[in-house]
């Protein structure tokens, strides 16, 4: 390891050491969602199972609860649920990756012959605008990482790209390695494809997929993988309004390097899911994790919410499995290991909830819990119904099935003193006989899975710890709750 890298890591780890015990007891701290030990985090990166452990790295600024020169934080887990924080893996330290508004940006991990390879974008500034190049660091113990002496391994974008040239995701197919990199040109987001036989020398193949003007100006964090016979590309488009995590499904042609996609959808419809990365675990599952925040839905001066006052910012979504449906859409499910957090089981069934008569529900302590609710639409007349979560006299968060418009609605208008906005997305089961909502609530987030996992929404809220009420309500008619199961979810820390 270079002397400078060693020094920069030491300084960063010391900074975290000083505050991490205070953050442990902060009010908004998530109980079962991954967080950095302190200060800022964004994208999950380098997800991999290596030498028997799940490794999770993340974009990290270890000096303040806001974005800054990027490091790679690091944690390991045996079950993808409980995490152990490790020392920071990468710090900006070399001429090619050092800058106060740059650093070691997002990337991915692979293993080859027992060696763990991290691919990341080095962002620096040689005077006019940013320079982004692709770099490599390796490890044989999964804890200490050496930056490759020959970095950068890709030192400029191809003509079909631009200086926005970041977030390499690497995978193997047959006898070669492939890398997809996010870029843009003429205000059209793109995923650029590279190929290598030795992980050090990369040749540009071409544009794997791109926006024709309808899919955003730059594609951050592209991630390509195979599901059965199909190829899937996920990315986070810039300047595409509410759409923060899009997927394309189609046929991958390695001869031309193109993904001929025929199906498109949202990995998550919520306010707070961005930069989603996938990996294949040794149970054969394709698992994704996203940053439970996003960049540009709010004016910059609003910042990222109350946790910054507690010396932290950012958490991750729950790990989710991805599967392909026969119609080419994807479906997502929370990983089964999460059941290990359940305690205090409650259930009810066959209850009609009348208009204006809220049904109280018990789930854990009303702050971190899981709910599975089934509604029978053949016995319901309501135009909409749903859950009021994290309720007190002054606060409530509404998660509503709007049958009349066929939408799932997340309403943060009265969630707390900070959050705002209503998010809507199509709810396929509004036109079916029943709706299942699978809901995860944590100190400051709500994730809901419905439509058999084809519709997912993740949103952050920051209610007071006194807001623990949970109710089912119905508007313009009644709804039949056919079955309800709830559990408290315990802390992973
Ligand atoms: C996505 C992103 C990436 C970049 C990283 C920087 O959230 O903007 O494109 O590599 O964050 O932290």
Tab-separated table of C-alpha atoms and ligand atoms in Angstrom:
chain	number	residue	atom	x	y	z
A	1	UNK	CA	0.000	0.000	0.000
A	2	UNK	CA	1.356	3.452	-0.806
A	3	UNK	CA	2.468	5.481	2.213
A	4	UNK	CA	0.017	8.191	1.335
A	5	UNK	CA	-2.908	5.793	1.080
A	6	UNK	CA	-2.003	4.364	4.467
A	7	UNK	CA	-1.926	7.859	6.010
A	8	UNK	CA	-5.201	8.933	4.438
A	9	UNK	CA	-6.918	5.760	5.680
A	10	UNK	CA	-5.555	6.248	9.181
A	11	UNK	CA	-6.810	9.823	9.302
A	12	UNK	CA	-10.259	8.821	7.999
A	13	UNK	CA	-10.616	5.907	10.454
A	14	UNK	CA	-9.625	8.164	13.366
A	15	UNK	CA	-12.276	10.678	12.383
A	16	UNK	CA	-14.971	7.970	12.496
A	17	UNK	CA	-13.641	6.503	15.767
A	18	UNK	CA	-14.172	9.868	17.487
A	19	UNK	CA	-17.917	10.088	16.822
A	20	UNK	CA	-19.155	6.577	16.250
A	21	UNK	CA	-20.221	5.967	19.852
A	22	UNK	CA	-22.345	9.099	19.858
A	23	UNK	CA	-24.040	8.115	16.592
A	24	UNK	CA	-24.851	4.699	18.070
A	25	UNK	CA	-27.360	6.308	20.410
A	26	UNK	CA	-28.813	8.921	18.084
A	27	UNK	CA	-32.568	9.301	17.831
A	28	UNK	CA	-33.050	8.748	14.119
A	29	UNK	CA	-30.616	5.893	13.787
A	30	UNK	CA	-31.997	3.042	11.685
A	31	UNK	CA	-32.413	-0.202	13.603
A	32	UNK	CA	-32.187	-2.836	10.898
A	33	UNK	CA	-31.104	-0.937	7.791
A	34	UNK	CA	-27.406	-0.625	7.091
A	35	UNK	CA	-25.749	2.674	8.017
A	36	UNK	CA	-22.134	3.861	8.159
A	37	UNK	CA	-20.779	4.062	11.727
A	38	UNK	CA	-20.887	7.867	11.359
A	39	UNK	CA	-21.041	10.757	8.882
A	40	UNK	CA	-22.016	10.614	5.222
A	41	UNK	CA	-22.745	7.613	3.040
A	42	UNK	CA	-24.322	7.200	-0.389
A	43	UNK	CA	-24.116	4.401	-2.989
A	44	UNK	CA	-23.570	0.754	-2.021
A	45	UNK	CA	-20.580	-0.432	-4.089
A	46	UNK	CA	-18.424	-3.518	-4.508
A	47	UNK	CA	-21.092	-5.976	-3.322
A	48	UNK	CA	-19.649	-9.478	-3.312
A	49	UNK	CA	-19.425	-12.724	-1.403
A	50	UNK	CA	-15.710	-13.318	-0.810
A	51	UNK	CA	-14.080	-16.089	1.221
A	52	UNK	CA	-17.387	-16.982	2.860
A	53	UNK	CA	-18.513	-13.484	3.863
A	54	UNK	CA	-20.759	-10.920	2.255
A	55	UNK	CA	-18.779	-7.727	1.652
A	56	UNK	CA	-20.471	-4.386	1.326
A	57	UNK	CA	-18.599	-1.212	0.475
A	58	UNK	CA	-20.173	2.211	0.244
A	59	UNK	CA	-19.490	5.764	-0.857
A	60	UNK	CA	-18.401	7.485	2.301
A	61	UNK	CA	-17.252	10.907	3.497
A	62	UNK	CA	-15.747	10.210	6.901
A	63	UNK	CA	-15.395	13.830	8.082
A	64	UNK	CA	-18.914	15.312	8.075
A	65	UNK	CA	-22.558	14.358	7.531
A	66	UNK	CA	-22.524	15.726	3.974
A	67	UNK	CA	-21.049	14.590	0.664
A	68	UNK	CA	-17.314	15.270	0.234
A	69	UNK	CA	-14.145	13.667	-1.092
A	70	UNK	CA	-15.198	10.055	-1.587
A	71	UNK	CA	-13.832	7.069	0.321
A	72	UNK	CA	-15.008	3.448	0.265
A	73	UNK	CA	-16.441	2.442	3.646
A	74	UNK	CA	-16.525	-1.295	4.287
A	75	UNK	CA	-18.575	-3.869	6.226
A	76	UNK	CA	-18.985	-7.653	6.258
A	77	UNK	CA	-21.833	-9.987	7.116
A	78	UNK	CA	-22.563	-13.706	7.283
A	79	UNK	CA	-26.291	-13.357	6.689
A	80	UNK	CA	-26.781	-10.028	4.817
A	81	UNK	CA	-28.744	-8.801	7.835
A	82	UNK	CA	-26.219	-8.260	10.650
A	83	UNK	CA	-23.194	-6.200	9.623
A	84	UNK	CA	-19.784	-5.665	11.138
A	85	UNK	CA	-18.060	-2.404	10.254
A	86	UNK	CA	-14.472	-2.766	9.053
A	87	UNK	CA	-11.786	-0.107	8.550
A	88	UNK	CA	-12.283	2.117	5.509
A	89	UNK	CA	-11.056	0.299	2.386
A	90	UNK	CA	-10.153	3.103	-0.018
A	91	UNK	CA	-9.242	6.734	0.572
A	92	UNK	CA	-8.300	9.343	-2.027
A	93	UNK	CA	-4.516	9.459	-1.878
A	94	UNK	CA	-2.924	9.544	-5.333
A	95	UNK	CA	-2.630	12.225	-7.934
A	96	UNK	CA	-5.225	10.459	-10.086
A	97	UNK	CA	-7.905	10.030	-7.393
A	98	UNK	CA	-7.410	12.950	-5.029
A	99	UNK	CA	-9.651	16.021	-5.036
A	100	UNK	CA	-11.886	17.649	-2.443
A	101	UNK	CA	-14.896	17.356	-4.772
A	102	UNK	CA	-13.744	14.036	-6.208
A	103	UNK	CA	-12.044	10.958	-4.774
A	104	UNK	CA	-12.780	7.257	-5.113
A	105	UNK	CA	-16.217	7.172	-6.729
A	106	UNK	CA	-18.563	4.232	-7.163
A	107	UNK	CA	-17.641	0.875	-8.669
A	108	UNK	CA	-17.816	-2.859	-8.206
A	109	UNK	CA	-15.988	-5.991	-7.055
A	110	UNK	CA	-15.149	-9.372	-8.525
A	111	UNK	CA	-13.051	-12.300	-7.384
A	112	UNK	CA	-10.518	-14.087	-9.534
A	113	UNK	CA	-8.185	-16.811	-8.257
A	114	UNK	CA	-8.752	-15.852	-4.635
A	115	UNK	CA	-7.934	-12.172	-5.232
A	116	UNK	CA	-10.558	-9.520	-4.562
A	117	UNK	CA	-10.573	-6.804	-7.247
A	118	UNK	CA	-12.233	-3.424	-6.683
A	119	UNK	CA	-12.936	-1.288	-9.737
A	120	UNK	CA	-13.679	2.360	-9.004
A	121	UNK	CA	-13.834	5.707	-10.738
A	122	UNK	CA	-11.099	8.112	-9.751
A	123	UNK	CA	-12.408	11.656	-9.929
A	124	UNK	CA	-9.988	14.522	-9.910
A	125	UNK	CA	-9.526	17.896	-11.495
A	126	UNK	CA	-6.577	18.941	-13.561
A	127	UNK	CA	-7.758	22.510	-14.001
A	128	UNK	CA	-10.761	22.525	-16.287
A	129	UNK	CA	-13.694	20.393	-15.198
A	130	UNK	CA	-13.508	16.933	-13.742
A	131	UNK	CA	-11.453	14.075	-15.002
A	132	UNK	CA	-12.895	10.631	-14.438
A	133	UNK	CA	-10.811	7.519	-15.029
A	134	UNK	CA	-11.307	3.870	-14.075
A	135	UNK	CA	-8.985	2.402	-11.477
A	136	UNK	CA	-8.269	-0.854	-9.706
A	137	UNK	CA	-7.345	-1.943	-6.190
A	138	UNK	CA	-6.778	-5.522	-5.024
A	139	UNK	CA	-6.728	-7.484	-1.796
A	140	UNK	CA	-5.992	-11.013	-0.709
A	141	UNK	CA	-7.359	-10.734	2.841
A	142	UNK	CA	-10.541	-8.750	2.048
A	143	UNK	CA	-9.508	-5.986	4.470
A	144	UNK	CA	-6.417	-4.233	3.092
A	145	UNK	CA	-6.477	-2.931	-0.462
A	146	UNK	CA	-3.572	-1.947	-2.697
A	147	UNK	CA	-4.164	0.477	-5.505
A	148	UNK	CA	-2.700	-0.861	-8.734
A	149	UNK	CA	0.577	0.889	-9.651
A	150	UNK	CA	-0.493	1.143	-13.294
A	151	UNK	CA	-3.714	3.073	-12.491
A	152	UNK	CA	-5.748	4.315	-14.225
A	153	UNK	CA	-6.626	1.198	-16.182
A	154	UNK	CA	-8.955	3.209	-18.456
A	155	UNK	CA	-7.702	6.743	-18.707
A	156	UNK	CA	-10.167	8.503	-20.950
A	157	UNK	CA	-13.715	8.146	-22.229
A	158	UNK	CA	-14.309	6.874	-25.783
A	159	UNK	CA	-15.680	9.303	-28.390
A	160	UNK	CA	-19.197	8.038	-27.788
A	161	UNK	CA	-18.928	9.045	-24.108
A	162	UNK	CA	-18.146	12.269	-22.292
A	163	UNK	CA	-16.238	13.457	-19.239
A	164	UNK	CA	-19.113	12.018	-17.184
A	165	UNK	CA	-17.537	8.594	-17.222
A	166	UNK	CA	-18.056	6.627	-14.046
A	167	UNK	CA	-19.249	3.707	-11.935
A	168	UNK	CA	-17.658	0.605	-13.533
A	169	UNK	CA	-19.549	-2.661	-12.976
A	170	UNK	CA	-17.617	-5.796	-13.942
A	171	UNK	CA	-18.869	-9.335	-14.674
A	172	UNK	CA	-17.641	-12.468	-16.367
A	173	UNK	CA	-19.223	-14.074	-19.409
A	174	UNK	CA	-17.715	-17.199	-20.950
A	175	UNK	CA	-13.951	-16.600	-21.146
A	176	UNK	CA	-13.913	-12.806	-20.874
A	177	UNK	CA	-14.535	-9.997	-18.406
A	178	UNK	CA	-16.927	-7.188	-19.238
A	179	UNK	CA	-17.325	-3.751	-17.716
A	180	UNK	CA	-20.182	-1.344	-18.125
A	181	UNK	CA	-19.566	2.357	-17.375
A	182	UNK	CA	-22.145	5.158	-17.037
A	183	UNK	CA	-21.768	8.105	-19.371
A	184	UNK	CA	-23.608	10.597	-21.537
A	185	UNK	CA	-23.339	12.399	-24.823
A	186	UNK	CA	-25.582	15.093	-26.316
A	187	UNK	CA	-27.659	14.989	-23.126
A	188	UNK	CA	-28.402	11.279	-23.573
A	189	UNK	CA	-27.507	8.791	-20.876
A	190	UNK	CA	-25.492	5.760	-21.944
A	191	UNK	CA	-23.979	2.541	-20.702
A	192	UNK	CA	-20.590	1.931	-22.335
A	193	UNK	CA	-19.216	-1.597	-22.674
A	194	UNK	CA	-15.572	-2.676	-22.279
A	195	UNK	CA	-13.969	-6.100	-22.512
A	196	UNK	CA	-10.842	-7.650	-20.995
A	197	UNK	CA	-9.136	-11.022	-20.725
A	198	UNK	CA	-6.895	-10.183	-17.762
A	199	UNK	CA	-8.759	-7.486	-15.728
A	200	UNK	CA	-5.947	-4.945	-16.312
A	201	UNK	CA	-6.191	-4.182	-20.042
A	202	UNK	CA	-9.603	-3.114	-21.281
A	203	UNK	CA	-10.862	-2.544	-24.815
A	204	UNK	CA	-13.850	-0.444	-25.681
A	205	UNK	CA	-16.610	-2.470	-27.334
A	206	UNK	CA	-19.400	0.076	-27.824
A	207	UNK	CA	-22.629	1.449	-26.394
A	208	UNK	CA	-24.521	-1.335	-24.600
A	209	UNK	CA	-27.710	0.748	-24.330
A	210	UNK	CA	-28.588	4.428	-24.390
A	211	UNK	CA	-31.332	6.971	-23.950
A	212	UNK	CA	-32.931	8.226	-27.127
A	213	UNK	CA	-33.792	11.375	-25.250
A	214	UNK	CA	-36.516	9.751	-23.158
A	215	UNK	CA	-34.386	8.146	-20.447
A	216	UNK	CA	-32.327	10.881	-18.854
A	217	UNK	CA	-29.169	12.851	-19.572
A	218	UNK	CA	-26.603	10.673	-17.800
A	219	UNK	CA	-26.798	7.097	-16.497
A	220	UNK	CA	-25.216	6.701	-13.089
A	221	UNK	CA	-24.336	3.320	-11.624
A	222	UNK	CA	-25.230	1.033	-14.543
A	223	UNK	CA	-25.386	-2.632	-13.546
A	224	UNK	CA	-25.661	-5.454	-16.073
A	225	UNK	CA	-26.544	-9.062	-15.231
A	226	UNK	CA	-28.167	-12.159	-16.666
A	227	UNK	CA	-31.470	-13.597	-15.485
A	228	UNK	CA	-32.156	-16.846	-17.296
A	229	UNK	CA	-31.777	-16.195	-21.013
A	230	UNK	CA	-32.281	-12.461	-20.612
A	231	UNK	CA	-29.922	-9.552	-20.012
A	232	UNK	CA	-30.860	-6.892	-17.464
A	233	UNK	CA	-29.465	-3.381	-17.195
A	234	UNK	CA	-30.305	-1.240	-14.172
A	235	UNK	CA	-29.208	2.381	-13.869
A	236	UNK	CA	-30.030	5.637	-12.113
A	237	UNK	CA	-30.838	8.248	-14.736
A	238	UNK	CA	-30.127	11.935	-14.140
A	239	UNK	CA	-32.838	14.451	-15.016
A	240	UNK	CA	-35.684	12.001	-15.381
A	241	UNK	CA	-38.013	13.471	-12.765
A	242	UNK	CA	-39.336	10.945	-10.279
A	243	UNK	CA	-37.639	7.985	-11.931
A	244	UNK	CA	-34.539	7.134	-9.937
A	245	UNK	CA	-33.872	3.444	-10.570
A	246	UNK	CA	-34.832	2.071	-13.963
A	247	UNK	CA	-34.346	-1.406	-15.440
A	248	UNK	CA	-34.269	-2.654	-19.023
A	249	UNK	CA	-34.702	-6.332	-19.916
A	250	UNK	CA	-33.828	-7.824	-23.291
A	251	UNK	CA	-31.475	-9.954	-25.316
A	252	UNK	CA	-27.751	-9.380	-24.891
A	253	UNK	CA	-25.708	-9.803	-28.036
A	254	UNK	CA	-22.044	-10.128	-27.049
A	255	UNK	CA	-20.980	-10.017	-30.711
A	256	UNK	CA	-22.185	-6.453	-31.172
A	257	UNK	CA	-22.031	-5.586	-27.460
A	258	UNK	CA	-25.657	-4.445	-27.491
A	259	UNK	CA	-28.583	-5.097	-25.227
A	260	UNK	CA	-31.703	-5.288	-27.391
A	261	UNK	CA	-34.188	-4.437	-24.687
A	262	UNK	CA	-37.896	-4.954	-24.974
A	263	UNK	CA	-39.146	-4.382	-21.461
A	264	UNK	CA	-38.666	-1.445	-19.093
A	265	UNK	CA	-39.665	-0.858	-15.493
A	266	UNK	CA	-38.790	0.710	-12.167
A	267	UNK	CA	-36.649	-1.070	-9.605
A	268	UNK	CA	-38.286	1.182	-7.031
A	269	UNK	CA	-40.857	3.963	-7.372
A	270	UNK	CA	-40.116	5.728	-4.105
A	271	UNK	CA	-38.424	9.012	-3.275
A	272	UNK	CA	-35.521	7.179	-1.721
A	273	UNK	CA	-33.864	4.463	-3.731
A	274	UNK	CA	-30.914	5.251	-5.971
A	275	UNK	CA	-27.670	3.778	-7.324
A	276	UNK	CA	-28.885	0.186	-6.958
A	277	UNK	CA	-26.178	-2.462	-7.272
A	278	UNK	CA	-26.587	-6.215	-7.739
A	279	UNK	CA	-24.502	-9.308	-7.090
A	280	UNK	CA	-24.949	-13.046	-7.369
A	281	UNK	CA	-24.563	-14.935	-4.106
A	282	UNK	CA	-23.553	-18.553	-3.709
A	283	UNK	CA	-27.160	-19.596	-3.172
A	284	UNK	CA	-27.668	-18.502	-6.791
A	285	UNK	CA	-29.696	-15.445	-5.858
A	286	UNK	CA	-29.401	-12.132	-7.711
A	287	UNK	CA	-29.526	-9.630	-4.868
A	288	UNK	CA	-29.786	-5.844	-5.074
A	289	UNK	CA	-29.215	-3.083	-2.540
A	290	UNK	CA	-29.761	0.640	-3.126
A	291	UNK	CA	-28.881	3.896	-1.412
A	292	UNK	CA	-31.998	4.850	0.561
A	293	UNK	CA	-31.930	8.478	-0.567
A	294	UNK	CA	-31.591	10.196	-3.911
A	295	UNK	CA	-29.976	13.312	-5.275
A	296	UNK	CA	-32.240	15.785	-6.888
A	297	UNK	CA	-35.832	15.591	-5.803
A	298	UNK	CA	-35.333	18.404	-3.314
A	299	UNK	CA	-33.763	21.847	-3.451
A	300	UNK	CA	-30.111	21.519	-2.420
A	301	UNK	CA	-30.509	23.843	0.584
A	302	UNK	CA	-32.910	21.401	2.236
A	303	UNK	CA	-30.072	18.944	2.605
A	304	UNK	CA	-30.752	15.299	3.367
A	305	UNK	CA	-32.858	15.570	6.493
A	306	UNK	CA	-32.634	15.611	10.288
A	307	UNK	CA	-30.000	12.839	10.762
A	308	UNK	CA	-27.279	15.300	9.698
A	309	UNK	CA	-27.795	17.012	13.070
A	310	UNK	CA	-26.807	13.667	14.630
A	311	UNK	CA	-23.569	13.336	12.665
A	312	UNK	CA	-24.806	10.839	10.119
A	313	UNK	CA	-26.570	10.817	6.782
A	314	UNK	CA	-27.671	7.947	4.582
A	315	UNK	CA	-28.696	4.334	4.919
A	316	UNK	CA	-29.293	1.466	2.515
A	317	UNK	CA	-32.448	-0.290	1.377
A	318	UNK	CA	-33.078	-3.833	2.528
A	319	UNK	CA	-31.364	-6.423	0.326
A	320	UNK	CA	-33.879	-7.727	-2.227
A	321	UNK	CA	-33.849	-10.686	-4.571
A	322	UNK	CA	-34.610	-10.124	-8.248
A	323	UNK	CA	-36.504	-12.545	-10.465
A	324	UNK	CA	-37.787	-12.430	-14.000
A	325	UNK	CA	-41.531	-12.681	-14.653
A	326	UNK	CA	-42.847	-14.389	-17.817
A	327	UNK	CA	-43.887	-11.012	-19.275
A	328	UNK	CA	-40.324	-9.646	-19.092
A	329	UNK	CA	-40.890	-7.534	-15.976
A	330	UNK	CA	-38.843	-7.969	-12.811
A	331	UNK	CA	-40.096	-8.806	-9.359
A	332	UNK	CA	-38.362	-8.096	-6.100
A	333	UNK	CA	-38.618	-9.639	-2.635
A	334	UNK	CA	-36.966	-8.850	0.706
A	335	UNK	CA	-34.341	-11.535	1.409
A	336	UNK	CA	-35.649	-14.406	3.531
A	337	UNK	CA	-32.890	-13.967	6.156
A	338	UNK	CA	-34.804	-10.940	7.474
A	339	UNK	CA	-37.250	-13.262	9.261
A	340	UNK	CA	-34.528	-13.727	11.890
A	341	UNK	CA	-35.334	-10.208	13.163
A	342	UNK	CA	-38.987	-10.946	13.855
A	343	UNK	CA	-40.457	-10.965	17.385
A	344	UNK	CA	-43.928	-10.499	18.888
A	345	UNK	CA	-46.189	-12.047	16.232
A	346	UNK	CA	-49.731	-10.704	15.921
A	347	UNK	CA	-52.495	-11.635	13.544
A	348	UNK	CA	-56.101	-10.733	12.716
A	349	UNK	CA	-58.451	-11.826	9.979
A	350	UNK	CA	-61.791	-11.176	8.302
A	351	UNK	CA	-62.461	-7.625	9.409
A	352	UNK	CA	-64.504	-5.058	7.540
A	353	UNK	CA	-63.098	-1.555	7.959
A	354	UNK	CA	-65.801	1.025	7.501
A	355	UNK	CA	-65.383	4.501	6.154
A	356	UNK	CA	-64.273	6.940	8.857
A	357	UNK	CA	-63.594	4.164	11.380
A	358	UNK	CA	-59.890	3.501	11.624
A	359	UNK	CA	-58.795	0.050	12.771
A	360	UNK	CA	-55.832	0.181	15.191
A	361	UNK	CA	-53.052	-2.318	14.483
A	362	UNK	CA	-50.277	-3.528	16.763
A	363	UNK	CA	-46.816	-4.170	15.324
A	364	UNK	CA	-43.737	-4.302	17.539
A	365	UNK	CA	-43.146	-0.989	19.272
A	366	UNK	CA	-44.681	0.990	16.400
A	367	UNK	CA	-41.251	2.152	15.198
A	368	UNK	CA	-39.515	-0.845	13.616
A	369	UNK	CA	-41.785	-3.560	12.349
A	370	UNK	CA	-43.085	-5.644	9.475
A	371	UNK	CA	-46.656	-6.022	8.236
A	372	UNK	CA	-48.182	-8.387	5.703
A	373	UNK	CA	-51.747	-7.390	4.911
A	374	UNK	CA	-54.194	-9.000	2.473
A	375	UNK	CA	-57.293	-7.135	1.346
A	376	UNK	CA	-60.237	-8.771	-0.406
A	377	UNK	CA	-61.406	-6.423	-3.143
A	378	UNK	CA	-64.395	-8.580	-4.033
A	379	UNK	CA	-65.856	-7.672	-0.612
A	380	UNK	CA	-64.814	-4.006	-0.660
A	381	UNK	CA	-66.550	-0.862	-1.841
A	382	UNK	CA	-63.962	1.767	-0.855
A	383	UNK	CA	-62.479	4.060	-3.505
A	384	UNK	CA	-59.229	3.926	-1.546
A	385	UNK	CA	-57.851	2.442	1.649
A	386	UNK	CA	-54.536	1.927	3.306
A	387	UNK	CA	-52.306	2.285	6.333
A	388	UNK	CA	-51.637	5.334	8.448
A	389	UNK	CA	-48.149	4.709	9.876
A	390	UNK	CA	-46.034	6.393	12.547
A	391	UNK	CA	-49.106	8.259	13.821
A	392	UNK	CA	-49.536	10.664	16.710
A	393	UNK	CA	-51.955	13.559	17.135
A	394	UNK	CA	-49.923	15.690	14.785
A	395	UNK	CA	-48.096	13.226	12.563
A	396	UNK	CA	-49.038	10.446	10.173
A	397	UNK	CA	-47.690	8.863	7.007
A	398	UNK	CA	-50.223	7.487	4.554
A	399	UNK	CA	-49.661	4.448	2.407
A	400	UNK	CA	-52.766	4.194	0.288
A	401	UNK	CA	-54.190	1.884	-2.363
A	402	UNK	CA	-56.201	4.159	-4.616
A	403	UNK	CA	-58.574	1.741	-6.338
A	404	UNK	CA	-60.317	4.450	-8.338
A	405	UNK	CA	-57.092	5.639	-10.009
A	406	UNK	CA	-55.299	2.255	-9.856
A	407	UNK	CA	-52.350	3.707	-7.954
A	408	UNK	CA	-50.261	3.149	-4.874
A	409	UNK	CA	-49.815	6.459	-3.055
A	410	UNK	CA	-47.225	7.449	-0.471
A	411	UNK	CA	-48.144	10.675	1.281
A	412	UNK	CA	-45.559	12.402	3.465
A	413	UNK	CA	-47.490	15.664	3.858
A	414	UNK	CA	-47.964	15.110	7.610
A	415	UNK	CA	-45.140	12.654	8.282
A	416	UNK	CA	-42.996	15.010	10.314
A	417	UNK	CA	-41.623	18.547	10.330
A	418	UNK	CA	-39.244	17.960	7.479
A	419	UNK	CA	-40.497	15.521	4.853
A	420	UNK	CA	-42.833	16.508	2.073
A	421	UNK	CA	-44.326	15.235	-1.150
A	422	UNK	CA	-46.691	12.616	-2.447
A	423	UNK	CA	-45.462	9.798	-4.662
A	424	UNK	CA	-47.833	7.772	-6.859
A	425	UNK	CA	-47.233	4.755	-9.026
A	426	UNK	CA	-49.358	2.206	-10.890
A	427	UNK	CA	-50.817	-0.535	-8.696
A	428	UNK	CA	-51.523	-3.566	-10.891
A	429	UNK	CA	-53.565	-5.419	-8.288
A	430	UNK	CA	-56.073	-2.555	-7.994
A	431	UNK	CA	-57.904	-4.261	-10.853
A	432	UNK	CA	-57.618	-7.761	-9.351
A	433	UNK	CA	-59.503	-9.562	-6.583
A	434	UNK	CA	-57.007	-8.957	-3.819
A	435	UNK	CA	-54.089	-6.792	-2.789
A	436	UNK	CA	-51.183	-7.791	-0.592
A	437	UNK	CA	-49.040	-5.105	1.033
A	438	UNK	CA	-45.743	-6.188	2.580
A	439	UNK	CA	-44.438	-3.280	4.610
A	440	UNK	CA	-41.169	-2.653	6.461
A	441	UNK	CA	-40.967	0.325	8.773
A	442	UNK	CA	-37.771	1.469	10.482
A	443	UNK	CA	-36.873	4.576	12.510
A	444	UNK	CA	-36.833	6.767	9.411
A	445	UNK	CA	-37.894	4.695	6.441
A	446	UNK	CA	-40.801	2.786	4.936
A	447	UNK	CA	-40.460	0.130	2.225
A	448	UNK	CA	-43.466	-1.497	0.623
A	449	UNK	CA	-43.636	-4.489	-1.723
A	450	UNK	CA	-46.846	-5.191	-3.612
A	451	UNK	CA	-48.130	-6.645	-6.912
A	452	UNK	CA	-46.240	-9.835	-6.006
A	453	UNK	CA	-43.005	-7.830	-5.862
A	454	UNK	CA	-43.462	-6.095	-9.217
A	455	UNK	CA	-44.109	-2.774	-7.484
A	456	UNK	CA	-41.799	-1.506	-4.765
A	457	UNK	CA	-41.641	1.871	-3.067
A	458	UNK	CA	-39.082	3.152	-0.572
A	459	UNK	CA	-39.460	6.494	1.153
A	460	UNK	CA	-37.814	8.135	4.140
A	461	UNK	CA	-39.713	9.905	6.900
A	462	UNK	CA	-38.506	11.476	10.161
A	463	UNK	CA	-41.366	11.279	12.694
A	464	UNK	CA	-40.990	11.867	16.404
A	465	UNK	CA	-40.344	8.759	18.526
A	466	UNK	CA	-43.791	9.328	20.041
A	467	UNK	CA	-45.470	8.667	16.687
A	468	UNK	CA	-46.046	4.945	17.022
A	469	UNK	CA	-49.719	4.562	16.065
A	470	UNK	CA	-50.734	2.288	13.174
A	471	UNK	CA	-54.227	2.239	11.632
A	472	UNK	CA	-56.025	0.823	8.629
A	473	UNK	CA	-58.491	3.217	7.066
A	474	UNK	CA	-60.932	3.282	4.214
A	475	UNK	CA	-62.448	6.104	2.134
A	476	UNK	CA	-65.797	6.256	0.324
A	477	UNK	CA	-66.937	2.793	1.336
A	478	UNK	CA	-65.541	-0.163	3.239
A	479	UNK	CA	-62.650	-2.546	2.735
A	480	UNK	CA	-62.267	-6.133	3.829
A	481	UNK	CA	-59.046	-7.071	5.544
A	482	UNK	CA	-58.858	-10.797	4.941
A	483	UNK	CA	-55.640	-11.381	6.827
A	484	UNK	CA	-53.035	-9.403	8.703
A	485	UNK	CA	-49.727	-10.500	10.214
A	486	UNK	CA	-47.336	-8.217	12.071
A	487	UNK	CA	-43.992	-8.573	13.808
A	488	UNK	CA	-41.687	-6.268	15.668
A	489	UNK	CA	-38.228	-6.217	14.060
A	490	UNK	CA	-35.224	-6.129	16.346
A	491	UNK	CA	-32.069	-4.112	15.942
A	492	UNK	CA	-29.130	-5.542	13.997
A	493	UNK	CA	-26.522	-3.516	15.886
B	1	LIG	C1	-24.436	8.157	-7.657
B	1	LIG	C2	-23.102	8.882	-7.788
B	1	LIG	C3	-22.172	8.151	-8.730
B	1	LIG	C4	-20.824	8.581	-8.249
B	1	LIG	C5	-21.025	8.667	-6.758
B	1	LIG	C6	-20.219	9.736	-6.097
B	1	LIG	O1	-25.111	8.439	-6.476
B	1	LIG	O2	-23.318	10.212	-8.179
B	1	LIG	O3	-22.404	8.415	-10.094
B	1	LIG	O4	-19.820	7.679	-8.595
B	1	LIG	O5	-22.396	8.896	-6.552
B	1	LIG	O6	-20.330	9.661	-4.719
